[in-house]
Short mmCIF file of C-alpha atoms in Angstrom, two decimals:
data_model
loop_
_atom_site.label_atom_id
_atom_site.label_comp_id
_atom_site.label_asym_id
_atom_site.label_seq_id
_atom_site.Cartn_x
_atom_site.Cartn_y
_atom_site.Cartn_z
CA MET B 1409 -7.99 -24.45 2.29
CA HIS B 1410 -5.08 -26.86 1.90
CA THR B 1411 -1.69 -25.18 1.66
CA PRO B 1412 1.88 -26.35 2.23
CA PHE B 1413 2.66 -23.17 4.16
CA ASP B 1414 2.52 -22.40 7.86
CA PRO B 1415 -0.06 -19.83 8.98
CA LEU B 1416 0.78 -16.21 9.65
CA ILE B 1417 0.32 -15.51 13.35
CA ILE B 1418 -0.60 -11.96 14.39
CA ARG B 1419 -1.89 -11.26 17.90
CA ASN B 1420 -2.34 -15.01 18.41
CA LYS B 1421 -4.66 -15.15 15.41
CA SER B 1422 -3.90 -17.81 12.81
CA LEU B 1423 -4.19 -16.43 9.28
CA ILE B 1424 -3.29 -17.50 5.77
CA PRO B 1425 0.17 -16.11 4.93
CA ILE B 1426 -1.18 -13.39 2.65
CA VAL B 1427 -1.48 -9.67 3.33
CA GLN B 1428 -3.32 -7.58 0.75
CA GLY B 1429 -1.46 -4.34 0.11
CA GLY B 1430 -3.16 -0.99 0.60
CA MET B 1431 -3.81 0.81 -2.70
CA GLY B 1432 -5.27 4.29 -3.07
CA ILE B 1433 -7.20 6.20 -4.11
CA GLY B 1434 -10.08 3.81 -3.55
CA VAL B 1435 -8.48 0.74 -5.15
CA SER B 1436 -8.54 -1.21 -1.90
CA ALA B 1437 -11.55 -0.19 0.15
CA SER B 1438 -14.20 -2.24 1.93
CA GLY B 1439 -14.98 -4.50 -1.02
CA LEU B 1440 -11.50 -5.86 -1.68
CA SER B 1441 -10.32 -5.85 1.92
CA SER B 1442 -13.33 -7.78 3.20
CA ALA B 1443 -13.03 -10.33 0.38
CA VAL B 1444 -9.43 -11.05 1.39
CA ALA B 1445 -10.39 -11.18 5.06
CA ARG B 1446 -13.13 -13.71 4.31
CA GLU B 1447 -10.38 -15.98 2.99
CA ASN B 1448 -8.77 -15.54 6.44
CA GLY B 1449 -6.12 -13.16 5.16
CA VAL B 1450 -5.24 -9.59 6.06
CA GLY B 1451 -7.37 -7.25 3.96
CA THR B 1452 -6.18 -3.65 3.84
CA ILE B 1453 -8.09 -0.41 3.27
CA ALA B 1454 -6.04 2.46 1.84
CA SER B 1455 -7.00 5.50 3.92
CA VAL B 1456 -6.08 8.22 1.43
CA ASP B 1457 -8.95 10.45 0.19
CA LEU B 1458 -11.80 7.98 0.51
CA ARG B 1459 -14.39 10.76 0.08
CA HIS B 1460 -14.28 9.92 -3.65
CA LEU B 1461 -16.11 6.66 -2.88
CA HIS B 1462 -19.04 8.44 -1.24
CA GLU B 1463 -21.07 10.79 -3.43
CA ASP B 1464 -22.53 12.74 -0.52
CA LEU B 1465 -19.11 13.40 1.01
CA LEU B 1466 -17.55 14.28 -2.34
CA ALA B 1467 -20.33 16.77 -3.07
CA GLU B 1468 -20.05 18.32 0.39
CA SER B 1469 -16.28 18.65 0.05
CA LYS B 1470 -16.74 20.92 -2.96
CA LEU B 1471 -18.92 23.39 -1.06
CA ASN B 1472 -16.72 26.00 0.64
CA PRO B 1473 -13.70 23.66 0.59
CA SER B 1474 -11.07 23.81 3.30
CA GLU B 1475 -8.32 21.56 4.63
CA GLU B 1476 -10.23 20.98 7.85
CA LYS B 1477 -13.31 19.97 5.89
CA TYR B 1478 -11.40 17.54 3.69
CA THR B 1479 -9.89 15.86 6.72
CA ARG B 1480 -13.23 15.62 8.52
CA LEU B 1481 -15.01 14.16 5.49
CA ASN B 1482 -12.22 11.71 4.78
CA ARG B 1483 -12.38 10.53 8.38
CA ILE B 1484 -16.10 9.92 7.95
CA ALA B 1485 -15.41 8.01 4.73
CA LEU B 1486 -12.72 5.93 6.42
CA ASP B 1487 -15.08 5.09 9.26
CA ARG B 1488 -17.73 3.97 6.78
CA GLU B 1489 -15.29 1.76 4.88
CA ILE B 1490 -13.91 0.12 8.03
CA THR B 1491 -17.39 -0.49 9.42
CA LYS B 1492 -18.58 -2.07 6.17
CA ALA B 1493 -15.42 -4.14 5.73
CA LYS B 1494 -15.63 -5.50 9.27
CA ALA B 1495 -19.27 -6.46 8.77
CA ASP B 1496 -18.66 -8.05 5.37
CA ALA B 1497 -15.63 -9.99 6.65
CA GLN B 1498 -18.01 -11.84 8.97
CA GLY B 1499 -15.40 -12.27 11.67
CA SER B 1500 -12.78 -13.85 9.43
CA GLY B 1501 -9.23 -12.62 8.88
CA MET B 1502 -8.20 -9.10 9.78
CA ILE B 1503 -9.09 -5.65 8.45
CA ALA B 1504 -6.06 -3.38 8.36
CA VAL B 1505 -5.76 0.25 7.34
CA ASN B 1506 -2.80 1.55 5.37
CA VAL B 1507 -1.79 5.12 6.23
CA MET B 1508 0.98 6.83 4.29
CA LYS B 1509 3.40 8.72 6.54
CA ALA B 1510 3.81 11.19 3.65
CA VAL B 1511 0.17 12.28 3.98
CA LYS B 1512 -0.12 15.51 5.96
CA ASP B 1513 -2.95 14.33 8.22
CA HIS B 1514 -1.61 10.80 8.72
CA ALA B 1515 -1.99 10.98 12.50
CA ALA B 1516 -5.69 11.86 12.21
CA TYR B 1517 -6.32 8.88 9.92
CA VAL B 1518 -4.44 6.55 12.25
CA ARG B 1519 -6.59 7.68 15.16
CA GLN B 1520 -9.77 7.32 13.11
CA ALA B 1521 -8.80 3.81 12.05
CA CYS B 1522 -8.26 2.85 15.68
CA GLU B 1523 -11.52 4.45 16.80
CA SER B 1524 -13.44 2.72 13.99
CA GLY B 1525 -12.24 -0.73 14.99
CA ALA B 1526 -9.48 -1.54 12.51
CA ASP B 1527 -7.53 -4.65 13.47
CA ALA B 1528 -4.18 -3.28 12.30
CA ILE B 1529 -2.40 -0.16 11.05
CA VAL B 1530 0.10 -0.51 8.23
CA MET B 1531 2.37 2.49 7.62
CA GLY B 1532 4.97 3.23 4.96
CA ALA B 1533 5.99 6.08 2.60
CA GLY B 1534 8.35 7.35 5.27
CA LEU B 1535 9.78 5.97 8.51
CA PRO B 1536 6.87 5.30 10.91
CA LEU B 1537 8.94 6.20 13.96
CA ASP B 1538 6.06 7.66 15.95
CA LEU B 1539 3.34 5.13 15.10
CA PRO B 1540 3.31 3.84 18.72
CA GLU B 1541 2.53 7.38 19.93
CA MET B 1542 -0.21 7.81 17.32
CA THR B 1543 -1.91 4.62 18.49
CA GLU B 1544 -1.62 5.37 22.21
CA GLY B 1545 -4.51 3.76 24.07
CA TYR B 1546 -5.13 1.15 21.38
CA HIS B 1547 -2.03 -1.03 21.67
CA LYS B 1548 -4.01 -3.93 23.14
CA ASP B 1549 -6.43 -3.98 20.22
CA VAL B 1550 -4.59 -2.77 17.12
CA ALA B 1551 -1.63 -4.54 15.50
CA LEU B 1552 1.15 -2.35 14.06
CA LEU B 1553 2.93 -3.21 10.81
CA PRO B 1554 5.62 -0.84 9.49
CA ILE B 1555 6.58 -0.99 5.81
CA LEU B 1556 10.33 -0.76 5.22
CA SER B 1557 12.71 -1.73 2.45
CA GLU B 1558 16.07 -2.48 4.05
CA SER B 1559 17.60 -3.57 7.34
CA ARG B 1560 18.96 -0.15 8.30
CA GLY B 1561 15.45 1.30 8.43
CA ILE B 1562 14.19 -1.74 10.31
CA ASN B 1563 16.93 -1.30 12.91
CA ILE B 1564 16.10 2.39 13.36
CA VAL B 1565 12.37 1.76 13.76
CA LEU B 1566 12.86 -1.14 16.19
CA LYS B 1567 15.17 0.87 18.44
CA ARG B 1568 12.74 3.79 18.51
CA TRP B 1569 9.71 1.61 19.20
CA MET B 1570 11.51 -0.39 21.89
CA LYS B 1571 12.00 2.82 23.87
CA LYS B 1572 8.20 2.96 24.04
CA GLY B 1573 7.94 -0.70 24.99
CA ILE B 1574 6.34 -1.56 21.64
CA LEU B 1575 7.33 -4.11 18.99
CA PRO B 1576 5.87 -4.51 15.49
CA ASP B 1577 3.34 -7.30 15.12
CA ALA B 1578 4.90 -7.92 11.71
CA ILE B 1579 7.28 -6.06 9.40
CA VAL B 1580 6.47 -5.61 5.72
CA ILE B 1581 9.64 -5.62 3.60
CA GLU B 1582 8.88 -3.97 0.26
CA HIS B 1583 11.25 -4.35 -2.70
CA PRO B 1584 11.45 -1.09 -4.70
CA ALA B 1585 12.45 -2.93 -7.89
CA HIS B 1586 9.13 -4.78 -8.02
CA ALA B 1587 6.39 -3.04 -6.03
CA ALA B 1588 3.71 -0.65 -7.30
CA GLY B 1589 3.07 2.91 -6.22
CA HIS B 1590 5.47 4.76 -3.96
CA LEU B 1591 8.79 3.00 -3.45
CA GLY B 1592 11.22 2.90 -0.54
CA ALA B 1593 14.29 4.19 -2.36
CA ALA B 1594 15.86 7.64 -2.44
CA SER B 1595 15.72 7.97 -6.22
CA VAL B 1596 14.53 6.24 -9.38
CA ASN B 1597 18.08 5.08 -10.05
CA GLY B 1598 18.24 3.50 -6.60
CA VAL B 1599 15.30 1.10 -6.86
CA ASN B 1600 17.51 -1.76 -8.10
CA ASP B 1601 20.16 -1.41 -5.39
CA ALA B 1602 21.40 -4.79 -4.14
CA LYS B 1603 20.68 -3.75 -0.55
CA PHE B 1604 16.97 -4.30 -1.25
CA GLU B 1605 17.27 -7.95 -2.33
CA PHE B 1606 14.80 -9.94 -0.22
CA LYS B 1607 17.15 -12.74 0.83
CA ARG B 1608 19.78 -10.23 1.93
CA VAL B 1609 17.30 -8.05 3.82
CA ILE B 1610 15.85 -11.06 5.63
CA GLU B 1611 19.28 -12.30 6.68
CA GLU B 1612 20.31 -8.84 7.84
CA THR B 1613 17.01 -8.38 9.69
CA PHE B 1614 17.48 -11.64 11.58
CA GLU B 1615 20.91 -10.31 12.58
CA VAL B 1616 19.25 -7.08 13.77
CA PHE B 1617 16.83 -9.17 15.85
CA LYS B 1618 19.79 -11.03 17.36
CA ASN B 1619 21.68 -7.84 18.20
CA LEU B 1620 18.59 -6.33 19.84
CA GLY B 1621 17.73 -9.48 21.77
CA LEU B 1622 14.52 -10.03 19.81
CA GLU B 1623 15.11 -13.51 18.39
CA SER B 1624 12.57 -15.09 20.73
CA GLU B 1625 9.88 -12.58 19.73
CA LYS B 1626 9.53 -14.23 16.31
CA ILE B 1627 8.35 -11.05 14.57
CA PRO B 1628 6.86 -12.12 11.21
CA LEU B 1629 8.46 -10.77 8.04
CA VAL B 1630 6.13 -10.11 5.12
CA LEU B 1631 7.64 -9.75 1.63
CA ALA B 1632 6.03 -7.25 -0.75
CA GLY B 1633 6.77 -6.67 -4.42
CA GLY B 1634 6.70 -9.17 -7.27
CA MET B 1635 5.34 -12.01 -5.14
CA ALA B 1636 2.17 -12.90 -7.09
CA ASN B 1637 3.60 -16.24 -8.16
CA PHE B 1638 3.25 -19.59 -6.36
CA GLU B 1639 6.90 -20.51 -6.87
CA LYS B 1640 8.05 -17.17 -5.45
CA VAL B 1641 5.72 -17.53 -2.48
CA SER B 1642 7.11 -21.01 -1.86
CA THR B 1643 10.71 -19.78 -2.00
CA ALA B 1644 9.97 -16.87 0.33
CA LEU B 1645 8.15 -18.96 2.93
CA LYS B 1646 10.05 -22.24 2.67
CA SER B 1647 13.62 -21.14 1.93
CA TRP B 1648 14.13 -17.53 3.00
CA GLY B 1649 12.34 -17.53 6.35
CA ALA B 1650 9.54 -15.09 5.55
CA SER B 1651 6.20 -15.62 7.27
CA ALA B 1652 3.91 -14.17 4.58
CA VAL B 1653 3.75 -12.20 1.36
CA GLN B 1654 1.98 -8.95 0.61
CA ILE B 1655 0.09 -8.82 -2.69
CA GLY B 1656 -1.10 -5.59 -4.30
CA THR B 1657 -1.59 -5.44 -8.07
CA ALA B 1658 -2.83 -9.03 -8.38
CA PHE B 1659 -5.64 -8.23 -5.93
CA ALA B 1660 -6.37 -4.81 -7.46
CA VAL B 1661 -7.43 -6.51 -10.70
CA THR B 1662 -9.76 -9.06 -9.09
CA LYS B 1663 -13.52 -9.00 -9.44
CA GLU B 1664 -13.81 -7.65 -5.89
CA GLY B 1665 -11.29 -4.84 -6.44
CA ASP B 1666 -12.90 -1.49 -5.65
CA ALA B 1667 -11.72 0.39 -8.76
CA HIS B 1668 -13.46 0.69 -12.14
CA ASP B 1669 -13.04 -2.19 -14.60
CA ASN B 1670 -11.10 0.17 -16.90
CA PHE B 1671 -8.56 0.50 -14.09
CA LYS B 1672 -8.22 -3.27 -13.89
CA LYS B 1673 -7.96 -3.67 -17.66
CA THR B 1674 -5.24 -1.01 -17.82
CA LEU B 1675 -3.14 -2.87 -15.26
CA LEU B 1676 -3.83 -6.26 -16.82
CA GLY B 1677 -2.94 -5.08 -20.31
CA ALA B 1678 0.33 -3.36 -19.38
CA THR B 1679 3.41 -5.02 -20.85
CA THR B 1680 6.82 -4.67 -19.23
CA GLU B 1681 7.65 -1.87 -21.67
CA LYS B 1682 4.57 0.07 -20.52
CA ILE B 1683 5.60 0.11 -16.86
CA VAL B 1684 7.85 2.96 -15.79
CA GLU B 1685 9.46 4.51 -12.72
CA PHE B 1686 9.30 8.27 -12.08
CA MET B 1687 9.51 10.73 -9.20
CA SER B 1688 6.22 11.35 -7.41
CA VAL B 1689 5.16 14.71 -6.02
CA ALA B 1690 5.58 13.11 -2.57
CA GLY B 1691 9.36 13.03 -3.07
CA LEU B 1692 9.54 9.26 -3.54
CA PRO B 1693 10.10 7.17 -6.66
CA ALA B 1694 6.92 5.56 -7.96
CA ARG B 1695 5.96 2.94 -10.52
CA GLY B 1696 2.98 3.01 -12.86
CA VAL B 1697 1.61 2.36 -16.34
CA ARG B 1698 2.56 4.61 -19.25
CA THR B 1699 -0.88 6.02 -20.04
CA ARG B 1700 -1.46 9.16 -22.09
CA PHE B 1701 -1.21 11.28 -18.94
CA LEU B 1702 2.01 9.72 -17.66
CA ASP B 1703 3.67 9.71 -21.09
CA SER B 1704 2.82 13.38 -21.54
CA TYR B 1705 4.04 14.24 -18.05
CA ILE B 1706 7.35 12.41 -18.42
CA LYS B 1707 8.04 14.23 -21.69
CA ARG B 1708 7.41 17.58 -19.98
CA GLU B 1709 8.92 16.73 -16.61
CA SER B 1710 12.21 18.62 -16.99
CA LYS B 1711 10.44 21.72 -18.27
CA LEU B 1712 7.90 21.61 -15.44
CA GLN B 1713 10.63 21.09 -12.84
CA SER B 1714 12.62 24.04 -14.17
CA ALA B 1715 9.53 26.21 -13.71
CA ALA B 1716 8.83 24.95 -10.18
CA LYS B 1717 8.04 27.58 -7.58
CA ALA B 1718 6.53 27.52 -4.13
CA ASP B 1719 2.94 28.70 -4.42
CA PRO B 1720 0.03 27.38 -2.32
CA ARG B 1721 -2.34 28.26 -5.18
CA ARG B 1722 -0.81 25.42 -7.19
CA CYS B 1723 -2.82 23.10 -4.97
CA THR B 1724 -5.94 23.89 -6.97
CA GLN B 1725 -8.19 21.79 -4.73
CA GLY B 1726 -6.91 23.43 -1.56
CA LEU B 1727 -6.49 19.91 -0.23
CA ASN B 1728 -2.81 20.09 0.79
CA CYS B 1729 -2.89 16.33 1.20
CA LEU B 1730 0.88 15.79 1.39
CA SER B 1731 3.37 16.98 3.99
CA THR B 1732 5.78 17.58 1.11
CA CYS B 1733 4.40 18.29 -2.36
CA GLY B 1734 6.68 19.00 -5.30
CA LEU B 1735 4.01 21.02 -7.10
CA ARG B 1736 2.84 23.16 -4.18
CA ASP B 1737 6.25 23.58 -2.55
CA GLY B 1738 8.22 24.27 -5.74
CA LEU B 1739 10.64 21.36 -5.33
CA ASP B 1740 12.39 21.04 -8.67
CA LYS B 1741 13.79 17.51 -8.20
CA ILE B 1742 10.47 15.73 -7.75
CA GLY B 1743 7.01 15.46 -9.33
CA GLN B 1744 5.05 18.44 -10.66
CA PHE B 1745 1.43 17.28 -10.89
CA CYS B 1746 -1.56 16.85 -8.56
CA ILE B 1747 -1.43 13.23 -7.52
CA ASP B 1748 -4.88 13.31 -5.93
CA ILE B 1749 -6.56 14.37 -9.18
CA GLN B 1750 -4.70 11.77 -11.24
CA LEU B 1751 -5.23 8.84 -8.85
CA ALA B 1752 -8.93 9.64 -8.49
CA ALA B 1753 -9.25 9.70 -12.28
CA ALA B 1754 -7.63 6.26 -12.44
CA TRP B 1755 -10.03 4.88 -9.84
CA ARG B 1756 -12.94 6.17 -11.95
CA GLY B 1757 -11.50 4.38 -14.98
CA GLU B 1758 -10.50 7.49 -16.94
CA VAL B 1759 -7.68 5.84 -18.87
CA ASP B 1760 -6.30 8.95 -20.59
CA LYS B 1761 -6.34 11.14 -17.47
CA GLY B 1762 -5.44 8.78 -14.66
CA LEU B 1763 -2.25 7.74 -12.91
CA PHE B 1764 -2.30 3.94 -12.72
CA PHE B 1765 0.12 2.51 -10.16
CA ARG B 1766 1.20 -1.05 -10.99
CA GLY B 1767 3.83 -3.56 -9.93
CA LYS B 1768 6.56 -4.51 -12.38
CA ASP B 1769 5.98 -8.25 -12.61
CA PRO B 1770 3.55 -10.42 -14.64
CA LEU B 1771 0.15 -11.19 -13.14
CA PRO B 1772 -1.07 -14.76 -12.50
CA PHE B 1773 -3.99 -14.98 -14.93
CA GLY B 1774 -2.84 -12.98 -17.94
CA GLN B 1775 -5.43 -10.37 -18.87
CA THR B 1776 -8.33 -12.16 -17.17
CA ILE B 1777 -10.19 -10.68 -14.20
CA ARG B 1778 -10.51 -13.39 -11.54
CA THR B 1779 -11.85 -13.52 -8.00
CA VAL B 1780 -9.99 -13.03 -4.75
CA ARG B 1781 -10.61 -16.68 -3.87
CA GLU B 1782 -9.09 -17.91 -7.14
CA THR B 1783 -6.09 -15.65 -6.59
CA VAL B 1784 -5.58 -16.88 -3.04
CA GLN B 1785 -5.90 -20.52 -4.09
CA TYR B 1786 -3.26 -20.04 -6.77
CA LEU B 1787 -0.86 -18.24 -4.44
CA LEU B 1788 -1.18 -20.82 -1.68
CA ASN B 1789 -1.29 -24.10 -3.59
CA GLY B 1790 -0.47 -23.31 -7.22
CA THR B 1791 -3.93 -24.22 -8.49
CA MET B 1792 -4.93 -22.32 -11.64
CA PRO B 1793 -8.63 -21.79 -12.48
CA ALA B 1794 -9.71 -24.28 -15.16
CA THR B 1795 -10.07 -21.77 -18.00
CA ALA B 1796 -6.84 -19.99 -17.07
CA LYS B 1797 -4.61 -23.07 -17.40
#
């Protein structure tokens, strides 16, 4: 494919400068990730609660449920998705696995991803300080990509990893004012802080590289959040010094996206006024579409927070998926709902019940569902599909 941009180089592999963001539950699984990889990009499987994609595992998880059982079944599901994605990618691109640091069993999913042959681990939703330790024994085979939002966090992670003799294969810089899902800011009010502006973070990160003697390492910087626009991609790669962009929502709504068509239509049809920031149960700000569920929750949020109390029975599934959970742990400053139930409902296309994470910015093709290939072609050379012009 012709493109005016230089390739993204990871582990000496030449790739198109596009990383597909990990989106759970089930939004980016083997179908979407392999489609992106076939275009020679980085396709990413979201590791969180993949049992929902496998009827046998979902049914088994409901029989005498336990935390250990959930983890075991989700590891099986992750292995299945990686194996299928690798086969369907036909040797092209890379298959990465996104693991949220905020997930209680994140280390187990990192190990499973490595054992199952993932090409890369992408970790955010918390500082991935110990990712080198979690991937011990796989450093020769598995690329490591931390997700961070500002130069201070990048500096901290680099110093910690350097003590282990490890450097990131790329760094994803996610802008909280634009990205979907969980955001790298301390509060909802903080997502628009000037310290997150891409140009500033890139300049400060290059200064961090200089101070740490890493200029010659040429660690690629990947910009995430609001980048599904050819002009923005061009600015990022040609003017700011980024090596690639990470795209989430625009891939979630493609034909190959692993979620229900109702999920895609909900994201496609959301106007700016229907996109809102709120505090997740994981203790991080998040961004999604104002559906009936989210509208109702936001209206009741203060009341629910005032009634917060630590009670393990509030995790009605017994899943205990998060290290910190506002609902289970009685934390009155953050979310008070079961995020697993709501995200799974969204994946199934249950518009009134689901929590639909979405980026803030317009999508390339209006309300039309297009293919991964058409999306990649637009992002890399500005070509719009004939009927979308």
